[in-house]
Amino acid sequence: MGFIQDWRSLGAVVSRQGRLLGLGIGATLALGSSAVAAPEIVLVDRQAQVTLNLVDLQQFAETGVVPPQMQAFFQTSGRVPQNLSSLLTREVLINPRFINNFLSSTTGEFLLLKLNETIASSAARPNLEGLKTAVVTAHSNDNRVSILEILRHFPADSVTINVVPLEGAYNDVKTFVERILPALEIAKDFLRDIVCECEQVTTPGSTSTGKELNLQNCKLVDRQKTSTPIESLSSY
């Protein structure tokens, strides 16, 4: 009889541990294999900070329910955005035509620095390459990027989020990527098309390279055939 009771007790323990293990595996799968890259998230404000794992932050972002370890943080800091949970999951649509070349440009580096002001590796030095990797990886799924996705793919042991400038930085990046960047690309294409396509010819007594521009061979591209209508901005 004692053996049966012990067996039943053992079975109950195994069953309970199995359920807990299943929950843990489910949470890990929901975050993706790259969740290990940022297991610790540090939310900071001028007056408070709290450390939590990525699973808890994701649950907070999806449900709005404040986990116990964050309650004191919200009570201490009056400047924490009230819509912080929804802000974590808001998405920025990035045209795949821009993503790789843009992030490698000086303008792209500026935007990464802007993001780094509010989302950064907890290491002493800025990890712009890690931030770029996180953005590109998040974007590869559906051409959209959210703050939570960046955190999932950030290749660091600990990531710090400064919540005070978070919403402003998000809005700045979204406006630039979805509105200003497409307009700049259209302007660049326009200027490229109207520039003369000049042939280089060699003439006696020219520059040290022996080349000069023959302006008589310049051509202008027909803008009616090649221009992109401004209305196409709405498609980005």
PDB file of C-alpha atoms in Angstrom:
ATOM      1  CA  MET A   1       0.000   0.000   0.000  1.00  0.00           C
ATOM      2  CA  GLY A   2       2.816   2.381   0.847  1.00  0.00           C
ATOM      3  CA  PHE A   3       4.444   1.552  -2.485  1.00  0.00           C
ATOM      4  CA  ILE A   4       1.268   2.550  -4.353  1.00  0.00           C
ATOM      5  CA  GLN A   5       1.045   5.850  -2.485  1.00  0.00           C
ATOM      6  CA  ASP A   6       4.698   6.585  -3.192  1.00  0.00           C
ATOM      7  CA  TRP A   7       4.180   5.756  -6.864  1.00  0.00           C
ATOM      8  CA  ARG A   8       1.142   8.021  -7.074  1.00  0.00           C
ATOM      9  CA  SER A   9       3.076  10.841  -5.396  1.00  0.00           C
ATOM     10  CA  LEU A  10       5.944  10.368  -7.810  1.00  0.00           C
ATOM     11  CA  GLY A  11       3.513  10.358 -10.729  1.00  0.00           C
ATOM     12  CA  ALA A  12       1.968  13.624  -9.530  1.00  0.00           C
ATOM     13  CA  VAL A  13       5.387  15.257  -9.253  1.00  0.00           C
ATOM     14  CA  VAL A  14       6.405  14.065 -12.713  1.00  0.00           C
ATOM     15  CA  SER A  15       3.119  15.264 -14.175  1.00  0.00           C
ATOM     16  CA  ARG A  16       3.480  18.687 -12.544  1.00  0.00           C
ATOM     17  CA  GLN A  17       7.091  19.025 -13.680  1.00  0.00           C
ATOM     18  CA  GLY A  18       6.093  17.914 -17.164  1.00  0.00           C
ATOM     19  CA  ARG A  19       3.507  20.695 -17.354  1.00  0.00           C
ATOM     20  CA  LEU A  20       6.060  23.244 -16.202  1.00  0.00           C
ATOM     21  CA  LEU A  21       8.576  21.937 -18.708  1.00  0.00           C
ATOM     22  CA  GLY A  22       5.980  22.157 -21.447  1.00  0.00           C
ATOM     23  CA  LEU A  23       5.231  25.768 -20.555  1.00  0.00           C
ATOM     24  CA  GLY A  24       8.932  26.577 -20.612  1.00  0.00           C
ATOM     25  CA  ILE A  25       9.425  24.927 -23.985  1.00  0.00           C
ATOM     26  CA  GLY A  26       6.372  26.703 -25.378  1.00  0.00           C
ATOM     27  CA  ALA A  27       7.654  30.081 -24.248  1.00  0.00           C
ATOM     28  CA  THR A  28      11.055  29.373 -25.751  1.00  0.00           C
ATOM     29  CA  LEU A  29       9.541  28.352 -29.078  1.00  0.00           C
ATOM     30  CA  ALA A  30       7.372  31.455 -29.091  1.00  0.00           C
ATOM     31  CA  LEU A  31      10.424  33.634 -28.741  1.00  0.00           C
ATOM     32  CA  GLY A  32      12.424  31.782 -31.365  1.00  0.00           C
ATOM     33  CA  SER A  33      15.880  30.279 -31.155  1.00  0.00           C
ATOM     34  CA  SER A  34      17.533  33.710 -31.038  1.00  0.00           C
ATOM     35  CA  ALA A  35      15.833  34.536 -27.732  1.00  0.00           C
ATOM     36  CA  VAL A  36      18.948  33.237 -25.986  1.00  0.00           C
ATOM     37  CA  ALA A  37      20.765  36.270 -27.407  1.00  0.00           C
ATOM     38  CA  ALA A  38      19.019  38.600 -24.968  1.00  0.00           C
ATOM     39  CA  PRO A  39      17.806  36.666 -21.914  1.00  0.00           C
ATOM     40  CA  GLU A  40      17.991  39.712 -19.669  1.00  0.00           C
ATOM     41  CA  ILE A  41      16.216  43.019 -20.305  1.00  0.00           C
ATOM     42  CA  VAL A  42      16.937  46.091 -18.184  1.00  0.00           C
ATOM     43  CA  LEU A  43      14.313  48.843 -18.264  1.00  0.00           C
ATOM     44  CA  VAL A  44      15.772  52.109 -16.988  1.00  0.00           C
ATOM     45  CA  ASP A  45      14.550  55.574 -16.145  1.00  0.00           C
ATOM     46  CA  ARG A  46      16.299  58.443 -14.418  1.00  0.00           C
ATOM     47  CA  GLN A  47      14.903  57.339 -11.070  1.00  0.00           C
ATOM     48  CA  ALA A  48      14.392  53.602 -11.393  1.00  0.00           C
ATOM     49  CA  GLN A  49      15.327  50.426 -13.180  1.00  0.00           C
ATOM     50  CA  VAL A  50      14.102  46.855 -13.304  1.00  0.00           C
ATOM     51  CA  THR A  51      15.580  43.665 -14.708  1.00  0.00           C
ATOM     52  CA  LEU A  52      13.401  40.968 -16.241  1.00  0.00           C
ATOM     53  CA  ASN A  53      13.666  38.223 -18.817  1.00  0.00           C
ATOM     54  CA  LEU A  54      12.446  38.380 -22.376  1.00  0.00           C
ATOM     55  CA  VAL A  55       9.535  36.003 -21.748  1.00  0.00           C
ATOM     56  CA  ASP A  56       8.079  38.307 -19.073  1.00  0.00           C
ATOM     57  CA  LEU A  57       8.557  41.355 -21.281  1.00  0.00           C
ATOM     58  CA  GLN A  58       6.810  39.647 -24.184  1.00  0.00           C
ATOM     59  CA  GLN A  59       3.857  38.706 -21.990  1.00  0.00           C
ATOM     60  CA  PHE A  60       3.662  42.303 -20.766  1.00  0.00           C
ATOM     61  CA  ALA A  61       3.773  43.592 -24.351  1.00  0.00           C
ATOM     62  CA  GLU A  62       1.058  41.216 -25.534  1.00  0.00           C
ATOM     63  CA  THR A  63      -1.325  41.455 -22.563  1.00  0.00           C
ATOM     64  CA  GLY A  64      -0.540  44.764 -20.865  1.00  0.00           C
ATOM     65  CA  VAL A  65      -0.500  42.939 -17.516  1.00  0.00           C
ATOM     66  CA  VAL A  66       2.359  44.314 -15.414  1.00  0.00           C
ATOM     67  CA  PRO A  67       4.514  41.528 -13.928  1.00  0.00           C
ATOM     68  CA  PRO A  68       5.310  41.842 -10.208  1.00  0.00           C
ATOM     69  CA  GLN A  69       8.937  42.867 -10.735  1.00  0.00           C
ATOM     70  CA  MET A  70       7.806  45.824 -12.866  1.00  0.00           C
ATOM     71  CA  GLN A  71       5.176  47.215 -10.498  1.00  0.00           C
ATOM     72  CA  ALA A  72       7.652  49.096  -8.302  1.00  0.00           C
ATOM     73  CA  PHE A  73       9.321  50.433 -11.440  1.00  0.00           C
ATOM     74  CA  PHE A  74       6.086  51.964 -12.692  1.00  0.00           C
ATOM     75  CA  GLN A  75       5.267  53.403  -9.278  1.00  0.00           C
ATOM     76  CA  THR A  76       8.703  55.004  -8.889  1.00  0.00           C
ATOM     77  CA  SER A  77       8.945  56.608 -12.309  1.00  0.00           C
ATOM     78  CA  GLY A  78       6.224  59.006 -13.371  1.00  0.00           C
ATOM     79  CA  ARG A  79       7.765  59.431 -16.815  1.00  0.00           C
ATOM     80  CA  VAL A  80       7.270  55.872 -18.009  1.00  0.00           C
ATOM     81  CA  PRO A  81       5.007  55.946 -21.091  1.00  0.00           C
ATOM     82  CA  GLN A  82       1.533  54.692 -20.250  1.00  0.00           C
ATOM     83  CA  ASN A  83       1.383  52.920 -23.596  1.00  0.00           C
ATOM     84  CA  LEU A  84       4.717  51.159 -23.126  1.00  0.00           C
ATOM     85  CA  SER A  85       3.243  47.690 -23.644  1.00  0.00           C
ATOM     86  CA  SER A  86       1.735  48.562 -27.033  1.00  0.00           C
ATOM     87  CA  LEU A  87       4.820  50.546 -28.021  1.00  0.00           C
ATOM     88  CA  LEU A  88       6.935  47.399 -27.784  1.00  0.00           C
ATOM     89  CA  THR A  89       4.887  45.658 -30.482  1.00  0.00           C
ATOM     90  CA  ARG A  90       4.275  48.559 -32.890  1.00  0.00           C
ATOM     91  CA  GLU A  91       5.787  47.810 -36.268  1.00  0.00           C
ATOM     92  CA  VAL A  92       7.721  49.857 -38.798  1.00  0.00           C
ATOM     93  CA  LEU A  93       7.330  48.813 -42.430  1.00  0.00           C
ATOM     94  CA  ILE A  94      10.646  48.907 -44.306  1.00  0.00           C
ATOM     95  CA  ASN A  95      10.800  48.426 -48.056  1.00  0.00           C
ATOM     96  CA  PRO A  96      13.180  45.475 -48.682  1.00  0.00           C
ATOM     97  CA  ARG A  97      14.719  47.475 -51.515  1.00  0.00           C
ATOM     98  CA  PHE A  98      16.266  49.804 -48.932  1.00  0.00           C
ATOM     99  CA  ILE A  99      17.185  47.646 -45.963  1.00  0.00           C
ATOM    100  CA  ASN A 100      20.724  46.377 -46.632  1.00  0.00           C
ATOM    101  CA  ASN A 101      22.241  49.297 -48.529  1.00  0.00           C
ATOM    102  CA  PHE A 102      20.516  51.836 -46.326  1.00  0.00           C
ATOM    103  CA  LEU A 103      21.748  50.466 -43.002  1.00  0.00           C
ATOM    104  CA  SER A 104      25.304  50.477 -44.360  1.00  0.00           C
ATOM    105  CA  SER A 105      25.084  54.158 -45.337  1.00  0.00           C
ATOM    106  CA  THR A 106      25.890  57.152 -43.152  1.00  0.00           C
ATOM    107  CA  THR A 107      22.172  57.922 -42.853  1.00  0.00           C
ATOM    108  CA  GLY A 108      21.475  54.366 -41.764  1.00  0.00           C
ATOM    109  CA  GLU A 109      24.241  54.579 -39.189  1.00  0.00           C
ATOM    110  CA  PHE A 110      22.666  57.777 -37.882  1.00  0.00           C
ATOM    111  CA  LEU A 111      19.347  55.980 -37.387  1.00  0.00           C
ATOM    112  CA  LEU A 112      21.115  53.104 -35.642  1.00  0.00           C
ATOM    113  CA  LEU A 113      22.730  55.635 -33.313  1.00  0.00           C
ATOM    114  CA  LYS A 114      19.272  57.094 -32.710  1.00  0.00           C
ATOM    115  CA  LEU A 115      17.967  53.656 -31.778  1.00  0.00           C
ATOM    116  CA  ASN A 116      21.057  53.012 -29.667  1.00  0.00           C
ATOM    117  CA  GLU A 117      20.070  55.942 -27.448  1.00  0.00           C
ATOM    118  CA  THR A 118      17.097  53.954 -26.224  1.00  0.00           C
ATOM    119  CA  ILE A 119      17.880  50.291 -27.096  1.00  0.00           C
ATOM    120  CA  ALA A 120      21.451  49.266 -26.436  1.00  0.00           C
ATOM    121  CA  SER A 121      23.682  46.469 -25.324  1.00  0.00           C
ATOM    122  CA  SER A 122      24.495  46.768 -21.636  1.00  0.00           C
ATOM    123  CA  ALA A 123      28.183  46.672 -22.560  1.00  0.00           C
ATOM    124  CA  ALA A 124      30.232  49.844 -22.254  1.00  0.00           C
ATOM    125  CA  ARG A 125      30.639  50.369 -26.010  1.00  0.00           C
ATOM    126  CA  PRO A 126      27.760  50.880 -28.468  1.00  0.00           C
ATOM    127  CA  ASN A 127      27.033  47.685 -30.377  1.00  0.00           C
ATOM    128  CA  LEU A 128      25.787  49.127 -33.667  1.00  0.00           C
ATOM    129  CA  GLU A 129      26.634  45.959 -35.578  1.00  0.00           C
ATOM    130  CA  GLY A 130      24.558  43.936 -33.136  1.00  0.00           C
ATOM    131  CA  LEU A 131      21.690  46.399 -33.482  1.00  0.00           C
ATOM    132  CA  LYS A 132      21.961  46.240 -37.274  1.00  0.00           C
ATOM    133  CA  THR A 133      21.915  42.433 -37.157  1.00  0.00           C
ATOM    134  CA  ALA A 134      18.794  42.515 -34.989  1.00  0.00           C
ATOM    135  CA  VAL A 135      16.999  44.903 -37.364  1.00  0.00           C
ATOM    136  CA  VAL A 136      17.912  42.916 -40.494  1.00  0.00           C
ATOM    137  CA  THR A 137      16.929  39.586 -38.905  1.00  0.00           C
ATOM    138  CA  ALA A 138      13.610  40.940 -37.635  1.00  0.00           C
ATOM    139  CA  HIS A 139      12.906  42.520 -41.019  1.00  0.00           C
ATOM    140  CA  SER A 140      13.559  39.272 -42.908  1.00  0.00           C
ATOM    141  CA  ASN A 141      10.337  37.692 -41.600  1.00  0.00           C
ATOM    142  CA  ASP A 142       7.704  40.088 -42.978  1.00  0.00           C
ATOM    143  CA  ASN A 143       9.464  43.352 -43.924  1.00  0.00           C
ATOM    144  CA  ARG A 144       8.390  44.818 -40.576  1.00  0.00           C
ATOM    145  CA  VAL A 145      10.342  45.589 -37.430  1.00  0.00           C
ATOM    146  CA  SER A 146       9.168  46.157 -33.870  1.00  0.00           C
ATOM    147  CA  ILE A 147      11.073  46.955 -30.698  1.00  0.00           C
ATOM    148  CA  LEU A 148      10.220  43.549 -29.259  1.00  0.00           C
ATOM    149  CA  GLU A 149      11.542  41.817 -32.379  1.00  0.00           C
ATOM    150  CA  ILE A 150      14.793  43.777 -32.152  1.00  0.00           C
ATOM    151  CA  LEU A 151      15.179  42.588 -28.566  1.00  0.00           C
ATOM    152  CA  ARG A 152      14.568  38.972 -29.593  1.00  0.00           C
ATOM    153  CA  HIS A 153      17.329  39.055 -32.179  1.00  0.00           C
ATOM    154  CA  PHE A 154      19.835  41.306 -30.401  1.00  0.00           C
ATOM    155  CA  PRO A 155      23.084  39.288 -30.076  1.00  0.00           C
ATOM    156  CA  ALA A 156      23.887  40.251 -26.489  1.00  0.00           C
ATOM    157  CA  ASP A 157      23.550  38.761 -23.021  1.00  0.00           C
ATOM    158  CA  SER A 158      21.847  41.866 -21.675  1.00  0.00           C
ATOM    159  CA  VAL A 159      19.958  44.697 -23.379  1.00  0.00           C
ATOM    160  CA  THR A 160      19.067  48.023 -21.778  1.00  0.00           C
ATOM    161  CA  ILE A 161      15.959  50.000 -22.745  1.00  0.00           C
ATOM    162  CA  ASN A 162      15.727  53.662 -21.784  1.00  0.00           C
ATOM    163  CA  VAL A 163      11.967  54.095 -21.632  1.00  0.00           C
ATOM    164  CA  VAL A 164      11.914  57.908 -21.461  1.00  0.00           C
ATOM    165  CA  PRO A 165      12.964  58.646 -25.075  1.00  0.00           C
ATOM    166  CA  LEU A 166      11.606  55.336 -26.412  1.00  0.00           C
ATOM    167  CA  GLU A 167       8.390  56.638 -27.969  1.00  0.00           C
ATOM    168  CA  GLY A 168      10.050  59.709 -29.482  1.00  0.00           C
ATOM    169  CA  ALA A 169      12.832  57.617 -31.010  1.00  0.00           C
ATOM    170  CA  TYR A 170      10.315  55.135 -32.403  1.00  0.00           C
ATOM    171  CA  ASN A 171       8.235  57.899 -34.004  1.00  0.00           C
ATOM    172  CA  ASP A 172      11.332  59.553 -35.506  1.00  0.00           C
ATOM    173  CA  VAL A 173      12.556  56.303 -37.038  1.00  0.00           C
ATOM    174  CA  LYS A 174       9.100  55.366 -38.339  1.00  0.00           C
ATOM    175  CA  THR A 175       8.600  58.775 -39.975  1.00  0.00           C
ATOM    176  CA  PHE A 176      12.004  58.693 -41.625  1.00  0.00           C
ATOM    177  CA  VAL A 177      11.839  55.101 -42.860  1.00  0.00           C
ATOM    178  CA  GLU A 178       8.237  55.103 -44.087  1.00  0.00           C
ATOM    179  CA  ARG A 179       7.966  58.652 -45.474  1.00  0.00           C
ATOM    180  CA  ILE A 180      11.232  60.563 -45.803  1.00  0.00           C
ATOM    181  CA  LEU A 181      13.433  57.743 -47.091  1.00  0.00           C
ATOM    182  CA  PRO A 182      11.142  56.836 -50.036  1.00  0.00           C
ATOM    183  CA  ALA A 183      10.954  60.526 -50.974  1.00  0.00           C
ATOM    184  CA  LEU A 184      14.742  60.794 -50.894  1.00  0.00           C
ATOM    185  CA  GLU A 185      15.056  57.747 -53.131  1.00  0.00           C
ATOM    186  CA  ILE A 186      12.663  59.272 -55.667  1.00  0.00           C
ATOM    187  CA  ALA A 187      14.587  62.549 -55.601  1.00  0.00           C
ATOM    188  CA  LYS A 188      17.870  60.689 -56.058  1.00  0.00           C
ATOM    189  CA  ASP A 189      16.510  58.789 -59.050  1.00  0.00           C
ATOM    190  CA  PHE A 190      15.215  62.030 -60.541  1.00  0.00           C
ATOM    191  CA  LEU A 191      18.569  63.783 -60.214  1.00  0.00           C
ATOM    192  CA  ARG A 192      20.415  60.779 -61.590  1.00  0.00           C
ATOM    193  CA  ASP A 193      18.203  60.758 -64.682  1.00  0.00           C
ATOM    194  CA  ILE A 194      18.582  64.444 -65.566  1.00  0.00           C
ATOM    195  CA  VAL A 195      22.354  64.499 -65.183  1.00  0.00           C
ATOM    196  CA  CYS A 196      24.168  64.554 -68.510  1.00  0.00           C
ATOM    197  CA  GLU A 197      25.484  61.244 -69.734  1.00  0.00           C
ATOM    198  CA  CYS A 198      28.769  62.611 -70.988  1.00  0.00           C
ATOM    199  CA  GLU A 199      31.358  60.750 -72.973  1.00  0.00           C
ATOM    200  CA  GLN A 200      34.958  61.169 -71.921  1.00  0.00           C
ATOM    201  CA  VAL A 201      37.344  61.961 -74.776  1.00  0.00           C
ATOM    202  CA  THR A 202      41.104  62.399 -74.921  1.00  0.00           C
ATOM    203  CA  THR A 203      42.379  65.727 -76.257  1.00  0.00           C
ATOM    204  CA  PRO A 204      45.860  67.246 -76.557  1.00  0.00           C
ATOM    205  CA  GLY A 205      46.829  69.543 -73.716  1.00  0.00           C
ATOM    206  CA  SER A 206      44.025  68.462 -71.411  1.00  0.00           C
ATOM    207  CA  THR A 207      44.274  67.559 -67.734  1.00  0.00           C
ATOM    208  CA  SER A 208      46.951  65.331 -66.244  1.00  0.00           C
ATOM    209  CA  THR A 209      44.733  62.338 -66.899  1.00  0.00           C
ATOM    210  CA  GLY A 210      44.482  63.276 -70.578  1.00  0.00           C
ATOM    211  CA  LYS A 211      40.674  63.377 -70.340  1.00  0.00           C
ATOM    212  CA  GLU A 212      38.032  66.051 -70.476  1.00  0.00           C
ATOM    213  CA  LEU A 213      34.274  66.128 -70.861  1.00  0.00           C
ATOM    214  CA  ASN A 214      32.833  66.617 -74.330  1.00  0.00           C
ATOM    215  CA  LEU A 215      29.674  68.546 -73.480  1.00  0.00           C
ATOM    216  CA  GLN A 216      28.373  68.142 -77.025  1.00  0.00           C
ATOM    217  CA  ASN A 217      27.815  64.475 -76.303  1.00  0.00           C
ATOM    218  CA  CYS A 218      25.647  65.094 -73.200  1.00  0.00           C
ATOM    219  CA  LYS A 219      22.127  63.718 -73.234  1.00  0.00           C
ATOM    220  CA  LEU A 220      19.092  64.296 -71.028  1.00  0.00           C
ATOM    221  CA  VAL A 221      16.798  61.452 -70.122  1.00  0.00           C
ATOM    222  CA  ASP A 222      13.112  61.848 -70.930  1.00  0.00           C
ATOM    223  CA  ARG A 223      11.513  62.275 -67.519  1.00  0.00           C
ATOM    224  CA  GLN A 224       8.029  61.405 -68.856  1.00  0.00           C
ATOM    225  CA  LYS A 225       9.277  57.893 -69.555  1.00  0.00           C
ATOM    226  CA  THR A 226      11.325  57.272 -66.430  1.00  0.00           C
ATOM    227  CA  SER A 227       9.942  59.375 -63.594  1.00  0.00           C
ATOM    228  CA  THR A 228       8.227  57.862 -60.607  1.00  0.00           C
ATOM    229  CA  PRO A 229       4.974  59.614 -59.610  1.00  0.00           C
ATOM    230  CA  ILE A 230       4.917  61.217 -56.186  1.00  0.00           C
ATOM    231  CA  GLU A 231       1.750  59.262 -55.449  1.00  0.00           C
ATOM    232  CA  SER A 232       3.911  56.151 -55.241  1.00  0.00           C
ATOM    233  CA  LEU A 233       5.028  57.333 -51.806  1.00  0.00           C
ATOM    234  CA  SER A 234       1.848  55.838 -50.432  1.00  0.00           C
ATOM    235  CA  SER A 235       2.967  52.404 -51.544  1.00  0.00           C
ATOM    236  CA  TYR A 236       5.962  52.343 -49.147  1.00  0.00           C
TER     237      TYR A 236
END
